[in-house]
Amino acid sequence: MESPLRSPLPEKAAENPTPLPPPNRSPLRSPLRSPLRPAENANPIPNLNPDRPPRTTPETVVTIANRLSREERPPADVKALPGGGRVPALPDNLRKAEVRRAVIGLRVSAVVLCMISFSVMAADKTKGWAGDSYERYEEYRYCVGVNVIGFLYSGYQVFAEVYRTIKMRHFVRRPLSFYFDLAMDQILAYLLISASSVAASRNDVWVSRFGGDDFTKMISASVAMSFLAFIALALNSIISAYNVFSWDS
């Protein structure tokens, strides 16, 4: 005999027990979620255990790496410093304008220095107590000849820059002009340092044997200008090398 206080609900519950979730399926995951849905479009799984780090998937790792790379990559117009700071980088057109301005300044300096050097040396003929002349010494003639060549070459380079500014085109097409500039800058720089060295050595021998006078002082001034012209052409050769290796970039 059944008790009148017994409710029929437990029997129905016993007849229809609550189904258990599948063994390999998380009860927190929605049954409507498709396994083919991308992980980035799905809702993140909450971390129920705070002591344990959340589970990561390969898609999550790639997303985080892309986000960090976008955040840490400096803009195109910003250059990072070794100490961690950043300064705006020069645009390509502004950098080329600065290089071109430096080239013009060095070319004009080479023209002036070479002209002063060979002019002072050529005028040193009847100076001093001995009435000596530079023409009697091979070292001095060599220095005069190299400075004349440097003057003509640097003058040509100044003319080429002026022609480019007026006509908006190169006097000699690229990259042939860059190779020519690099070769001539290096050759004349070597010749100038060689001529200046031998002229300075010959003048030092003269002073050590016979003492200094107006003739040796003018030789020293000419040699000093020749050394400065060498520095200008050496810097030009560095810029020419830069132009050769970056003209197509």
mmCIF file of C-alpha atoms in Angstrom:
data_model
loop_
_atom_site.group_PDB
_atom_site.id
_atom_site.type_symbol
_atom_site.label_atom_id
_atom_site.label_comp_id
_atom_site.label_asym_id
_atom_site.label_seq_id
_atom_site.Cartn_x
_atom_site.Cartn_y
_atom_site.Cartn_z
ATOM 1 C CA MET A 1 0.000 0.000 0.000
ATOM 2 C CA GLU A 2 1.396 3.382 -0.999
ATOM 3 C CA SER A 3 1.612 6.265 1.375
ATOM 4 C CA PRO A 4 -0.728 9.166 0.578
ATOM 5 C CA LEU A 5 2.067 11.569 1.345
ATOM 6 C CA ARG A 6 4.284 10.206 -1.363
ATOM 7 C CA SER A 7 4.631 12.504 -4.327
ATOM 8 C CA PRO A 8 4.596 11.044 -7.848
ATOM 9 C CA LEU A 9 7.380 13.432 -8.967
ATOM 10 C CA PRO A 10 10.240 11.294 -7.760
ATOM 11 C CA GLU A 11 8.931 8.372 -9.764
ATOM 12 C CA LYS A 12 8.891 10.470 -12.893
ATOM 13 C CA ALA A 13 12.339 11.717 -12.070
ATOM 14 C CA ALA A 14 13.479 8.155 -11.549
ATOM 15 C CA GLU A 15 11.899 7.107 -14.792
ATOM 16 C CA ASN A 16 13.566 10.009 -16.682
ATOM 17 C CA PRO A 17 16.932 10.549 -15.015
ATOM 18 C CA THR A 18 18.999 13.610 -15.912
ATOM 19 C CA PRO A 19 21.459 12.706 -18.691
ATOM 20 C CA LEU A 20 25.100 13.026 -17.803
ATOM 21 C CA PRO A 21 27.463 14.999 -20.051
ATOM 22 C CA PRO A 22 29.744 13.040 -22.360
ATOM 23 C CA PRO A 23 32.992 11.931 -20.704
ATOM 24 C CA ASN A 24 35.308 13.859 -23.050
ATOM 25 C CA ARG A 25 33.192 16.983 -23.311
ATOM 26 C CA SER A 26 33.362 19.966 -20.973
ATOM 27 C CA PRO A 27 30.031 20.835 -19.323
ATOM 28 C CA LEU A 28 30.879 24.513 -19.673
ATOM 29 C CA ARG A 29 31.033 24.380 -23.438
ATOM 30 C CA SER A 30 27.780 25.083 -25.272
ATOM 31 C CA PRO A 31 26.364 22.099 -27.235
ATOM 32 C CA LEU A 32 25.458 24.481 -30.045
ATOM 33 C CA ARG A 33 29.070 25.424 -30.661
ATOM 34 C CA SER A 34 30.372 24.022 -33.894
ATOM 35 C CA PRO A 35 33.836 22.404 -33.759
ATOM 36 C CA LEU A 36 34.644 24.093 -37.063
ATOM 37 C CA ARG A 37 34.080 27.605 -35.686
ATOM 38 C CA PRO A 38 37.371 29.575 -35.369
ATOM 39 C CA ALA A 39 38.691 29.978 -31.868
ATOM 40 C CA GLU A 40 38.954 33.749 -32.127
ATOM 41 C CA ASN A 41 35.223 34.098 -32.841
ATOM 42 C CA ALA A 42 34.142 31.884 -29.913
ATOM 43 C CA ASN A 43 33.566 33.049 -26.367
ATOM 44 C CA PRO A 44 36.613 32.567 -24.131
ATOM 45 C CA ILE A 45 36.444 29.749 -21.590
ATOM 46 C CA PRO A 46 36.344 31.158 -18.052
ATOM 47 C CA ASN A 47 39.142 30.167 -15.775
ATOM 48 C CA LEU A 48 37.463 28.468 -12.804
ATOM 49 C CA ASN A 49 40.778 27.717 -11.090
ATOM 50 C CA PRO A 50 42.645 31.005 -10.439
ATOM 51 C CA ASP A 51 45.785 29.149 -9.301
ATOM 52 C CA ARG A 52 46.078 27.465 -12.676
ATOM 53 C CA PRO A 53 46.837 29.499 -15.827
ATOM 54 C CA PRO A 54 44.145 29.490 -18.524
ATOM 55 C CA ARG A 55 44.459 27.030 -21.337
ATOM 56 C CA THR A 56 45.969 28.460 -24.509
ATOM 57 C CA THR A 57 45.557 27.283 -28.068
ATOM 58 C CA PRO A 58 47.880 27.820 -31.065
ATOM 59 C CA GLU A 59 45.440 30.371 -32.448
ATOM 60 C CA THR A 60 45.592 32.350 -29.180
ATOM 61 C CA VAL A 61 49.390 32.330 -29.194
ATOM 62 C CA VAL A 62 49.492 33.647 -32.778
ATOM 63 C CA THR A 63 46.938 36.363 -31.965
ATOM 64 C CA ILE A 64 48.901 37.547 -28.908
ATOM 65 C CA ALA A 65 52.199 37.524 -30.830
ATOM 66 C CA ASN A 66 50.699 39.594 -33.661
ATOM 67 C CA ARG A 67 49.256 42.066 -31.177
ATOM 68 C CA LEU A 68 52.579 42.482 -29.382
ATOM 69 C CA SER A 69 54.469 42.922 -32.637
ATOM 70 C CA ARG A 70 52.053 45.638 -33.736
ATOM 71 C CA GLU A 71 52.336 47.416 -30.408
ATOM 72 C CA GLU A 72 56.142 47.204 -30.120
ATOM 73 C CA ARG A 73 57.012 47.944 -33.737
ATOM 74 C CA PRO A 74 58.031 51.616 -34.084
ATOM 75 C CA PRO A 75 56.406 53.671 -36.841
ATOM 76 C CA ALA A 76 58.184 54.168 -40.142
ATOM 77 C CA ASP A 77 59.164 57.722 -39.267
ATOM 78 C CA VAL A 78 60.577 56.863 -35.798
ATOM 79 C CA LYS A 79 64.096 55.563 -35.128
ATOM 80 C CA ALA A 80 64.963 53.740 -31.903
ATOM 81 C CA LEU A 81 67.990 54.843 -29.904
ATOM 82 C CA PRO A 82 70.370 52.461 -28.060
ATOM 83 C CA GLY A 83 69.202 53.818 -24.694
ATOM 84 C CA GLY A 84 65.564 53.030 -25.385
ATOM 85 C CA GLY A 85 64.385 56.441 -26.563
ATOM 86 C CA ARG A 86 63.044 57.199 -29.994
ATOM 87 C CA VAL A 87 63.566 60.126 -32.323
ATOM 88 C CA PRO A 88 61.801 60.862 -35.624
ATOM 89 C CA ALA A 89 63.762 59.498 -38.583
ATOM 90 C CA LEU A 90 64.410 61.644 -41.637
ATOM 91 C CA PRO A 91 62.315 60.875 -44.706
ATOM 92 C CA ASP A 92 64.114 59.641 -47.790
ATOM 93 C CA ASN A 93 63.780 62.902 -49.706
ATOM 94 C CA LEU A 94 65.010 64.969 -46.737
ATOM 95 C CA ARG A 95 67.953 62.626 -46.153
ATOM 96 C CA LYS A 96 68.942 62.821 -49.813
ATOM 97 C CA ALA A 97 68.694 66.611 -49.690
ATOM 98 C CA GLU A 98 71.034 66.718 -46.689
ATOM 99 C CA VAL A 99 73.538 64.431 -48.424
ATOM 100 C CA ARG A 100 73.407 66.525 -51.564
ATOM 101 C CA ARG A 101 73.985 69.716 -49.569
ATOM 102 C CA ALA A 102 77.014 68.145 -47.899
ATOM 103 C CA VAL A 103 78.382 67.037 -51.278
ATOM 104 C CA ILE A 104 78.086 70.553 -52.720
ATOM 105 C CA GLY A 105 79.814 72.057 -49.683
ATOM 106 C CA LEU A 106 82.700 69.591 -49.881
ATOM 107 C CA ARG A 107 83.094 70.069 -53.643
ATOM 108 C CA VAL A 108 83.282 73.840 -53.294
ATOM 109 C CA SER A 109 85.766 73.456 -50.429
ATOM 110 C CA ALA A 110 87.958 71.180 -52.550
ATOM 111 C CA VAL A 111 87.912 73.701 -55.408
ATOM 112 C CA VAL A 112 88.973 76.578 -53.153
ATOM 113 C CA LEU A 113 91.628 74.616 -51.265
ATOM 114 C CA CYS A 114 93.232 73.133 -54.375
ATOM 115 C CA MET A 115 93.288 76.539 -56.042
ATOM 116 C CA ILE A 116 94.958 78.161 -53.022
ATOM 117 C CA SER A 117 97.483 75.334 -52.747
ATOM 118 C CA PHE A 118 98.779 75.364 -56.305
ATOM 119 C CA SER A 119 98.566 79.171 -56.541
ATOM 120 C CA VAL A 120 100.761 79.688 -53.475
ATOM 121 C CA MET A 121 103.204 77.012 -54.608
ATOM 122 C CA ALA A 122 103.428 78.425 -58.145
ATOM 123 C CA ALA A 123 104.049 81.937 -56.800
ATOM 124 C CA ASP A 124 106.953 80.716 -54.646
ATOM 125 C CA LYS A 125 109.838 81.349 -57.080
ATOM 126 C CA THR A 126 112.156 84.103 -55.875
ATOM 127 C CA LYS A 127 111.347 84.222 -52.157
ATOM 128 C CA GLY A 128 113.923 83.891 -49.400
ATOM 129 C CA TRP A 129 117.623 84.616 -49.116
ATOM 130 C CA ALA A 130 118.577 81.990 -51.722
ATOM 131 C CA GLY A 131 116.092 83.133 -54.370
ATOM 132 C CA ASP A 132 114.947 79.554 -54.841
ATOM 133 C CA SER A 133 112.011 78.301 -56.936
ATOM 134 C CA TYR A 134 109.598 75.392 -56.623
ATOM 135 C CA GLU A 135 110.360 74.387 -60.238
ATOM 136 C CA ARG A 136 113.766 73.071 -59.222
ATOM 137 C CA TYR A 137 112.236 70.325 -57.049
ATOM 138 C CA GLU A 138 110.302 67.357 -58.330
ATOM 139 C CA GLU A 139 108.276 67.006 -55.110
ATOM 140 C CA TYR A 140 106.907 70.535 -55.390
ATOM 141 C CA ARG A 141 106.058 70.167 -59.064
ATOM 142 C CA TYR A 142 104.248 66.936 -58.255
ATOM 143 C CA CYS A 143 102.203 68.700 -55.585
ATOM 144 C CA VAL A 144 101.305 71.529 -57.958
ATOM 145 C CA GLY A 145 100.210 69.110 -60.703
ATOM 146 C CA VAL A 146 97.987 67.039 -58.395
ATOM 147 C CA ASN A 147 96.320 70.138 -56.967
ATOM 148 C CA VAL A 148 95.622 71.423 -60.466
ATOM 149 C CA ILE A 149 93.937 68.108 -61.347
ATOM 150 C CA GLY A 150 91.960 68.198 -58.094
ATOM 151 C CA PHE A 151 90.863 71.756 -58.851
ATOM 152 C CA LEU A 152 89.642 70.837 -62.344
ATOM 153 C CA TYR A 153 87.836 67.711 -61.166
ATOM 154 C CA SER A 154 86.141 69.458 -58.236
ATOM 155 C CA GLY A 155 85.143 72.312 -60.532
ATOM 156 C CA TYR A 156 83.561 69.809 -62.886
ATOM 157 C CA GLN A 157 81.610 68.299 -59.983
ATOM 158 C CA VAL A 158 80.327 71.729 -58.951
ATOM 159 C CA PHE A 159 79.260 72.375 -62.551
ATOM 160 C CA ALA A 160 77.449 69.006 -62.617
ATOM 161 C CA GLU A 161 75.542 69.877 -59.439
ATOM 162 C CA VAL A 162 74.553 73.285 -60.811
ATOM 163 C CA TYR A 163 73.467 71.653 -64.074
ATOM 164 C CA ARG A 164 71.336 69.176 -62.150
ATOM 165 C CA THR A 165 69.718 71.977 -60.149
ATOM 166 C CA ILE A 166 68.862 74.033 -63.252
ATOM 167 C CA LYS A 167 67.966 71.287 -65.740
ATOM 168 C CA MET A 168 66.542 68.825 -63.159
ATOM 169 C CA ARG A 169 68.524 65.975 -64.686
ATOM 170 C CA HIS A 170 71.967 64.462 -64.346
ATOM 171 C CA PHE A 171 74.850 65.513 -66.546
ATOM 172 C CA VAL A 172 75.940 61.854 -66.661
ATOM 173 C CA ARG A 173 73.306 59.160 -66.267
ATOM 174 C CA ARG A 174 73.102 56.937 -63.224
ATOM 175 C CA PRO A 175 74.659 54.682 -61.998
ATOM 176 C CA LEU A 176 77.630 55.474 -64.260
ATOM 177 C CA SER A 177 78.084 58.873 -62.609
ATOM 178 C CA PHE A 178 78.202 57.292 -59.147
ATOM 179 C CA TYR A 179 80.907 54.819 -60.162
ATOM 180 C CA PHE A 180 82.884 57.599 -61.833
ATOM 181 C CA ASP A 181 82.621 59.841 -58.755
ATOM 182 C CA LEU A 182 83.715 57.056 -56.411
ATOM 183 C CA ALA A 183 86.729 56.110 -58.537
ATOM 184 C CA MET A 184 87.900 59.682 -59.088
ATOM 185 C CA ASP A 185 87.376 60.728 -55.472
ATOM 186 C CA GLN A 186 89.484 57.857 -54.197
ATOM 187 C CA ILE A 187 92.215 58.266 -56.811
ATOM 188 C CA LEU A 188 92.578 62.015 -56.241
ATOM 189 C CA ALA A 189 92.437 61.599 -52.463
ATOM 190 C CA TYR A 190 95.356 59.149 -52.646
ATOM 191 C CA LEU A 191 97.272 61.439 -54.998
ATOM 192 C CA LEU A 192 96.726 64.474 -52.776
ATOM 193 C CA ILE A 193 97.907 62.743 -49.608
ATOM 194 C CA SER A 194 100.916 61.410 -51.500
ATOM 195 C CA ALA A 195 101.851 64.774 -53.022
ATOM 196 C CA SER A 196 101.321 66.600 -49.730
ATOM 197 C CA SER A 197 103.473 64.090 -47.850
ATOM 198 C CA VAL A 198 106.450 64.225 -50.218
ATOM 199 C CA ALA A 199 106.292 68.030 -50.429
ATOM 200 C CA ALA A 200 106.163 68.312 -46.640
ATOM 201 C CA SER A 201 109.106 65.912 -46.303
ATOM 202 C CA ARG A 202 111.206 67.859 -48.820
ATOM 203 C CA ASN A 203 110.418 71.140 -47.098
ATOM 204 C CA ASP A 204 111.326 69.672 -43.704
ATOM 205 C CA VAL A 205 114.720 68.555 -45.066
ATOM 206 C CA TRP A 206 115.347 72.074 -46.429
ATOM 207 C CA VAL A 207 114.473 73.716 -43.112
ATOM 208 C CA SER A 208 116.581 71.253 -41.102
ATOM 209 C CA ARG A 209 119.651 71.946 -43.301
ATOM 210 C CA PHE A 210 119.448 75.632 -44.162
ATOM 211 C CA GLY A 211 116.810 77.065 -41.846
ATOM 212 C CA GLY A 212 113.450 78.604 -42.582
ATOM 213 C CA ASP A 213 112.731 81.689 -44.722
ATOM 214 C CA ASP A 214 109.889 83.092 -46.827
ATOM 215 C CA PHE A 215 110.329 80.376 -49.424
ATOM 216 C CA THR A 216 109.811 77.526 -46.928
ATOM 217 C CA LYS A 217 106.919 79.341 -45.246
ATOM 218 C CA MET A 218 105.017 79.572 -48.534
ATOM 219 C CA ILE A 219 105.730 75.899 -49.194
ATOM 220 C CA SER A 220 104.322 75.008 -45.754
ATOM 221 C CA ALA A 221 101.164 77.045 -46.406
ATOM 222 C CA SER A 222 100.663 75.364 -49.772
ATOM 223 C CA VAL A 223 101.139 71.895 -48.272
ATOM 224 C CA ALA A 224 98.641 72.672 -45.492
ATOM 225 C CA MET A 225 95.982 73.632 -48.054
ATOM 226 C CA SER A 226 96.744 70.460 -49.969
ATOM 227 C CA PHE A 227 96.153 68.366 -46.826
ATOM 228 C CA LEU A 228 92.800 70.073 -46.270
ATOM 229 C CA ALA A 229 91.829 69.400 -49.880
ATOM 230 C CA PHE A 230 92.647 65.734 -49.285
ATOM 231 C CA ILE A 231 90.238 65.658 -46.317
ATOM 232 C CA ALA A 232 87.456 67.162 -48.451
ATOM 233 C CA LEU A 233 87.971 64.611 -51.231
ATOM 234 C CA ALA A 234 88.197 61.753 -48.718
ATOM 235 C CA LEU A 235 84.805 62.731 -47.276
ATOM 236 C CA ASN A 236 83.441 62.988 -50.807
ATOM 237 C CA SER A 237 84.639 59.454 -51.515
ATOM 238 C CA ILE A 238 82.661 58.195 -48.499
ATOM 239 C CA ILE A 239 79.507 59.881 -49.780
ATOM 240 C CA SER A 240 80.156 58.516 -53.273
ATOM 241 C CA ALA A 241 80.405 55.001 -51.835
ATOM 242 C CA TYR A 242 77.077 55.553 -50.075
ATOM 243 C CA ASN A 243 75.496 56.687 -53.352
ATOM 244 C CA VAL A 244 76.828 53.622 -55.178
ATOM 245 C CA PHE A 245 75.352 51.154 -52.695
ATOM 246 C CA SER A 246 72.019 52.929 -52.190
ATOM 247 C CA TRP A 247 71.122 54.445 -55.555
ATOM 248 C CA ASP A 248 68.494 51.741 -56.359
ATOM 249 C CA SER A 249 66.857 51.768 -52.902
#
